[in-house]
Amino acid sequence: MKTQVAIIGAGPAGLLLGHLLRAAGVACVILERQSRAYVEARIRAGVLERTTTDLLHRLGIDARLNAEGLPHHGFGLVDGERTVRIDVAALTGHAVTVYGQTEVTRDLIAAAPERGLDIIWEAGDVALHDVDSSAPFLTWADGQRLDTDFIAGCDGFHGPSRAALPAAVQKSFECVYPFGWLGILADVPPCDDELIYANHDNGFALASMRSPTRSRYYIQVPDGERMDNWPDDRLWDELALRLGPAGARIVRGPALEKSIAPLRSFVCEPMQHGRLFLAGDCAHVVPPTGAKGLNLAASDVAYLSAALIGFYHDGDEALLHGYSARAAARVWKAERFSWQLTKLMHRFPEDGRFERRMQLAELDYIAGSVAAQTAIAENYVGLPL
Ligand code: FAS
Ligand code: PHB
């Protein structure tokens, strides 16, 4: 098999990149380790920046997004009994859209056949070869081979692409947080019209949603926490406690899904080597506090697709050579925002009374400062590409 761009991974990064390339007439193939059903069942992010929704509108893969996506013009920060509303629409002129990553993935997969985007499912043991040469290739289970001009590593944090960067050129930066997020999905109406981020003495909590009838909640739990320590009733009680005024409005119901995700900040530089280009979680991970993970995958592939299309349409290699520097500049600013909001809104085991008062003082300052609220708002809606 031969193609122009071989993409590893059918998550948001790989699927968006595939569609952007196909829309420009560039041949590409996606190799995905899991089954289609497995990928379409993943429950992950919930908030889309305009950079992400703009790509979906540009592709015309937005019918359900337009019908079901929920525009959000603000969100709340809660410390104890007070809610500080960050009015992102008034402060930035932009909003975010609540529309689950699960739905984005399903829409992109459904549109693949009609747009000539080939996805090979259950491609086990994908290996990268000769990424330094002008003729790299991929192999996978039972001796399959795909020759290609370029390889796009969109295989997430645990995929093989990042390891294909020679150790001598790869620099990584990491912060592992001493806690995780326990998430619950339930078919109950949300406790508020907007998202609520809370920093309670017991720890962080987030009230989010997928629709007016489906809620998504998270609480901070200690590193290594076990799921069986959190029967539904205990989790609903803790959410009601941590979410302040909105907690009293929680509607309870059985969990459709419950899982614990670890939190880390991670960046690998450079995000390219030879004919290999990294995009999304395989190059960087953020704690979900700032709702940046999925959206950074989208901005990476906005840059990468422009670079590859420029190469095939005009023979221009400038954007290809400059991809990593350009994408990483935006990644680092999102890493900073996600890290800062995580530090502000979570209880760190090593923190004492002084650090707690610093958090409460910062929230008190934000409550009274349009400048501080604007800084949060412009990062939350997404910095321009
Ligand atoms: P993904 O990990 O989504 O996709 C990578 C794809 O590559 C997967 O389909 C995988 O099966 C495939 N793959 C891996 N190894 C392979 C191999 N060897 N061969 C072929 N394919 C391979 N972000 C938020 O903004 N908010 C959240 O609430 C949030 N919650 C999250 C919860 C969890 C448990 C995780 C892991 C992440 C969460 N994220 C969240 C971040 C998440 O949304 C990512 O940022 C987003 O999925 C990134 O998309 P991709 O880069 O495409 O990576
Ligand atoms: C979600 O709805 O899953 C969600 C929303 C906002 C975040 C993280 C997760 O910051």
mmCIF file of C-alpha atoms in Angstrom, residues 68-264:
data_model
loop_
_atom_site.group_PDB
_atom_site.id
_atom_site.type_symbol
_atom_site.label_atom_id
_atom_site.label_comp_id
_atom_site.label_asym_id
_atom_site.label_seq_id
_atom_site.Cartn_x
_atom_site.Cartn_y
_atom_site.Cartn_z
ATOM 1 C CA GLU A 68 -27.024 19.709 19.649
ATOM 2 C CA GLY A 69 -23.980 21.780 20.622
ATOM 3 C CA LEU A 70 -24.644 24.084 23.594
ATOM 4 C CA PRO A 71 -23.079 27.576 23.343
ATOM 5 C CA HIS A 72 -21.763 28.631 26.744
ATOM 6 C CA HIS A 73 -21.078 32.314 27.478
ATOM 7 C CA GLY A 74 -19.594 31.886 30.927
ATOM 8 C CA PHE A 75 -18.697 29.533 33.762
ATOM 9 C CA GLY A 76 -18.458 29.727 37.550
ATOM 10 C CA LEU A 77 -15.540 29.492 39.975
ATOM 11 C CA VAL A 78 -16.693 28.521 43.464
ATOM 12 C CA ASP A 79 -14.829 28.826 46.758
ATOM 13 C CA GLY A 80 -17.135 27.687 49.526
ATOM 14 C CA GLU A 81 -20.408 29.638 49.326
ATOM 15 C CA ARG A 82 -19.403 32.223 46.689
ATOM 16 C CA THR A 83 -19.628 31.730 42.929
ATOM 17 C CA VAL A 84 -17.534 34.055 40.725
ATOM 18 C CA ARG A 85 -18.942 34.055 37.197
ATOM 19 C CA ILE A 86 -16.400 34.457 34.390
ATOM 20 C CA ASP A 87 -18.423 36.072 31.595
ATOM 21 C CA VAL A 88 -16.283 34.894 28.687
ATOM 22 C CA ALA A 89 -18.655 36.289 26.038
ATOM 23 C CA ALA A 90 -18.679 39.817 27.493
ATOM 24 C CA LEU A 91 -14.936 39.758 28.230
ATOM 25 C CA THR A 92 -13.703 38.250 24.950
ATOM 26 C CA GLY A 93 -16.558 38.400 22.434
ATOM 27 C CA HIS A 94 -16.343 34.618 22.083
ATOM 28 C CA ALA A 95 -18.095 31.605 23.602
ATOM 29 C CA VAL A 96 -17.282 27.912 23.951
ATOM 30 C CA THR A 97 -19.475 25.014 22.856
ATOM 31 C CA VAL A 98 -20.415 22.087 25.074
ATOM 32 C CA TYR A 99 -20.423 19.064 22.748
ATOM 33 C CA GLY A 100 -18.791 15.810 23.846
ATOM 34 C CA GLN A 101 -15.582 14.510 22.295
ATOM 35 C CA THR A 102 -17.474 11.252 21.886
ATOM 36 C CA GLU A 103 -19.885 13.009 19.516
ATOM 37 C CA VAL A 104 -17.083 14.768 17.618
ATOM 38 C CA THR A 105 -15.378 11.417 17.101
ATOM 39 C CA ARG A 106 -18.600 9.760 15.939
ATOM 40 C CA ASP A 107 -19.327 12.588 13.477
ATOM 41 C CA LEU A 108 -15.813 12.452 12.005
ATOM 42 C CA ILE A 109 -15.913 8.656 11.660
ATOM 43 C CA ALA A 110 -19.387 8.700 10.076
ATOM 44 C CA ALA A 111 -18.218 11.232 7.471
ATOM 45 C CA ALA A 112 -15.064 9.290 6.551
ATOM 46 C CA PRO A 113 -16.391 6.927 3.834
ATOM 47 C CA GLU A 114 -18.147 9.615 1.774
ATOM 48 C CA ARG A 115 -15.004 11.755 1.877
ATOM 49 C CA GLY A 116 -12.572 9.038 0.887
ATOM 50 C CA LEU A 117 -10.880 8.859 4.275
ATOM 51 C CA ASP A 118 -9.698 5.265 4.792
ATOM 52 C CA ILE A 119 -9.521 4.050 8.393
ATOM 53 C CA ILE A 120 -7.972 0.647 9.073
ATOM 54 C CA TRP A 121 -9.409 -0.558 12.400
ATOM 55 C CA GLU A 122 -7.772 -3.005 14.784
ATOM 56 C CA ALA A 123 -4.343 -2.454 13.248
ATOM 57 C CA GLY A 124 -2.230 -4.077 15.960
ATOM 58 C CA ASP A 125 1.479 -3.497 16.609
ATOM 59 C CA VAL A 126 1.928 -0.505 14.305
ATOM 60 C CA ALA A 127 5.637 0.222 13.930
ATOM 61 C CA LEU A 128 7.346 3.218 12.342
ATOM 62 C CA HIS A 129 10.299 2.774 9.988
ATOM 63 C CA ASP A 130 12.867 5.070 8.319
ATOM 64 C CA VAL A 131 11.279 8.279 9.618
ATOM 65 C CA ASP A 132 14.624 9.986 8.866
ATOM 66 C CA SER A 133 14.458 9.034 5.187
ATOM 67 C CA SER A 134 12.384 10.398 2.298
ATOM 68 C CA ALA A 135 10.594 7.017 2.115
ATOM 69 C CA PRO A 136 9.296 6.159 5.597
ATOM 70 C CA PHE A 137 6.820 3.350 6.090
ATOM 71 C CA LEU A 138 4.590 1.694 8.658
ATOM 72 C CA THR A 139 4.142 -1.989 9.365
ATOM 73 C CA TRP A 140 1.484 -3.620 11.473
ATOM 74 C CA ALA A 141 0.125 -7.058 12.478
ATOM 75 C CA ASP A 142 0.404 -9.954 9.983
ATOM 76 C CA GLY A 143 3.096 -8.299 7.860
ATOM 77 C CA GLN A 144 1.084 -5.390 6.462
ATOM 78 C CA ARG A 145 3.127 -2.460 5.120
ATOM 79 C CA LEU A 146 2.170 1.108 4.161
ATOM 80 C CA ASP A 147 4.701 3.214 2.255
ATOM 81 C CA THR A 148 4.201 6.936 2.635
ATOM 82 C CA ASP A 149 5.733 10.388 2.176
ATOM 83 C CA PHE A 150 4.962 11.511 5.738
ATOM 84 C CA ILE A 151 3.867 9.951 9.043
ATOM 85 C CA ALA A 152 1.522 11.845 11.392
ATOM 86 C CA GLY A 153 1.759 10.506 14.944
ATOM 87 C CA CYS A 154 -1.739 11.038 16.379
ATOM 88 C CA ASP A 155 -1.620 8.001 18.663
ATOM 89 C CA GLY A 156 -2.105 9.639 22.042
ATOM 90 C CA PHE A 157 0.120 9.628 25.116
ATOM 91 C CA HIS A 158 0.729 5.864 25.087
ATOM 92 C CA GLY A 159 1.225 5.355 21.349
ATOM 93 C CA PRO A 160 4.499 4.446 19.555
ATOM 94 C CA SER A 161 5.116 7.682 17.597
ATOM 95 C CA ARG A 162 6.855 9.757 20.262
ATOM 96 C CA ALA A 163 9.286 6.895 20.902
ATOM 97 C CA ALA A 164 10.332 7.112 17.225
ATOM 98 C CA LEU A 165 12.033 10.448 17.967
ATOM 99 C CA PRO A 166 15.717 9.728 18.616
ATOM 100 C CA ALA A 167 16.518 10.153 22.323
ATOM 101 C CA ALA A 168 19.327 12.544 21.367
ATOM 102 C CA VAL A 169 16.907 15.093 19.901
ATOM 103 C CA GLN A 170 13.871 14.568 22.173
ATOM 104 C CA LYS A 171 13.336 16.822 25.206
ATOM 105 C CA SER A 172 10.372 16.154 27.483
ATOM 106 C CA PHE A 173 8.895 18.249 30.280
ATOM 107 C CA GLU A 174 6.534 16.737 32.829
ATOM 108 C CA CYS A 175 4.573 17.526 35.980
ATOM 109 C CA VAL A 176 2.606 14.629 37.487
ATOM 110 C CA TYR A 177 -0.108 15.780 39.889
ATOM 111 C CA PRO A 178 -0.669 13.943 43.203
ATOM 112 C CA PHE A 179 -4.358 13.385 42.421
ATOM 113 C CA GLY A 180 -6.749 12.313 39.666
ATOM 114 C CA TRP A 181 -10.296 13.079 38.547
ATOM 115 C CA LEU A 182 -13.098 10.657 39.237
ATOM 116 C CA GLY A 183 -15.719 11.299 36.552
ATOM 117 C CA ILE A 184 -19.361 10.232 36.450
ATOM 118 C CA LEU A 185 -21.788 10.409 33.515
ATOM 119 C CA ALA A 186 -25.509 10.217 34.332
ATOM 120 C CA ASP A 187 -28.797 10.836 32.547
ATOM 121 C CA VAL A 188 -29.921 13.560 34.943
ATOM 122 C CA PRO A 189 -30.399 17.284 34.236
ATOM 123 C CA PRO A 190 -27.354 19.433 35.075
ATOM 124 C CA CYS A 191 -27.399 21.340 38.376
ATOM 125 C CA ASP A 192 -26.706 24.622 36.573
ATOM 126 C CA ASP A 193 -26.956 26.103 33.076
ATOM 127 C CA GLU A 194 -23.196 26.665 33.021
ATOM 128 C CA LEU A 195 -20.082 24.768 34.120
ATOM 129 C CA ILE A 196 -19.088 25.157 37.765
ATOM 130 C CA TYR A 197 -15.488 24.669 38.918
ATOM 131 C CA ALA A 198 -15.194 24.435 42.723
ATOM 132 C CA ASN A 199 -12.282 24.499 45.149
ATOM 133 C CA HIS A 200 -13.670 23.165 48.423
ATOM 134 C CA ASP A 201 -11.644 22.332 51.553
ATOM 135 C CA ASN A 202 -12.172 18.665 50.626
ATOM 136 C CA GLY A 203 -10.893 19.239 47.095
ATOM 137 C CA PHE A 204 -11.832 20.140 43.521
ATOM 138 C CA ALA A 205 -15.180 19.399 41.861
ATOM 139 C CA LEU A 206 -16.570 20.195 38.407
ATOM 140 C CA ALA A 207 -20.191 20.244 37.276
ATOM 141 C CA SER A 208 -20.392 19.854 33.507
ATOM 142 C CA MET A 209 -22.871 18.393 31.047
ATOM 143 C CA ARG A 210 -23.405 16.754 27.652
ATOM 144 C CA SER A 211 -26.999 17.909 27.045
ATOM 145 C CA PRO A 212 -29.952 19.369 29.022
ATOM 146 C CA THR A 213 -30.683 15.800 30.179
ATOM 147 C CA ARG A 214 -27.173 14.330 30.597
ATOM 148 C CA SER A 215 -24.675 15.512 33.216
ATOM 149 C CA ARG A 216 -20.923 15.004 33.611
ATOM 150 C CA TYR A 217 -19.356 15.546 37.038
ATOM 151 C CA TYR A 218 -15.827 15.177 38.389
ATOM 152 C CA ILE A 219 -14.209 15.253 41.798
ATOM 153 C CA GLN A 220 -10.533 15.309 42.723
ATOM 154 C CA VAL A 221 -9.439 12.032 44.341
ATOM 155 C CA PRO A 222 -6.034 11.058 45.789
ATOM 156 C CA ASP A 223 -3.448 9.517 43.489
ATOM 157 C CA GLY A 224 -4.057 5.777 43.194
ATOM 158 C CA GLU A 225 -7.634 6.014 44.524
ATOM 159 C CA ARG A 226 -9.743 2.894 43.959
ATOM 160 C CA MET A 227 -13.088 3.053 42.159
ATOM 161 C CA ASP A 228 -14.742 0.725 44.670
ATOM 162 C CA ASN A 229 -14.178 3.358 47.379
ATOM 163 C CA TRP A 230 -16.753 5.494 45.562
ATOM 164 C CA PRO A 231 -20.233 3.978 45.358
ATOM 165 C CA ASP A 232 -22.656 6.339 43.590
ATOM 166 C CA ASP A 233 -24.247 7.632 46.809
ATOM 167 C CA ARG A 234 -20.913 8.641 48.323
ATOM 168 C CA LEU A 235 -19.939 10.403 45.106
ATOM 169 C CA TRP A 236 -23.238 12.307 44.886
ATOM 170 C CA ASP A 237 -22.893 13.354 48.537
ATOM 171 C CA GLU A 238 -19.353 14.663 47.971
ATOM 172 C CA LEU A 239 -20.345 16.520 44.806
ATOM 173 C CA ALA A 240 -23.227 18.205 46.670
ATOM 174 C CA LEU A 241 -20.794 19.243 49.407
ATOM 175 C CA ARG A 242 -17.992 20.570 47.187
ATOM 176 C CA LEU A 243 -20.057 22.434 44.572
ATOM 177 C CA GLY A 244 -21.317 25.124 46.946
ATOM 178 C CA PRO A 245 -24.736 26.685 46.123
ATOM 179 C CA ALA A 246 -25.091 24.620 42.918
ATOM 180 C CA GLY A 247 -24.529 21.415 44.927
ATOM 181 C CA ALA A 248 -27.953 21.766 46.509
ATOM 182 C CA ARG A 249 -29.518 21.564 43.026
ATOM 183 C CA ILE A 250 -27.852 18.295 41.993
ATOM 184 C CA VAL A 251 -30.259 15.680 40.600
ATOM 185 C CA ARG A 252 -28.969 12.186 41.355
ATOM 186 C CA GLY A 253 -29.165 9.103 39.184
ATOM 187 C CA PRO A 254 -27.321 5.882 38.330
ATOM 188 C CA ALA A 255 -23.892 6.189 36.730
ATOM 189 C CA LEU A 256 -23.774 5.414 32.993
ATOM 190 C CA GLU A 257 -19.992 5.558 33.245
ATOM 191 C CA LYS A 258 -17.575 6.120 36.121
ATOM 192 C CA SER A 259 -13.780 6.281 35.779
ATOM 193 C CA ILE A 260 -10.651 7.826 37.264
ATOM 194 C CA ALA A 261 -8.197 9.724 35.020
ATOM 195 C CA PRO A 262 -4.710 10.639 36.252
ATOM 196 C CA LEU A 263 -3.596 14.256 35.806
ATOM 197 C CA ARG A 264 -0.323 15.288 34.263
#
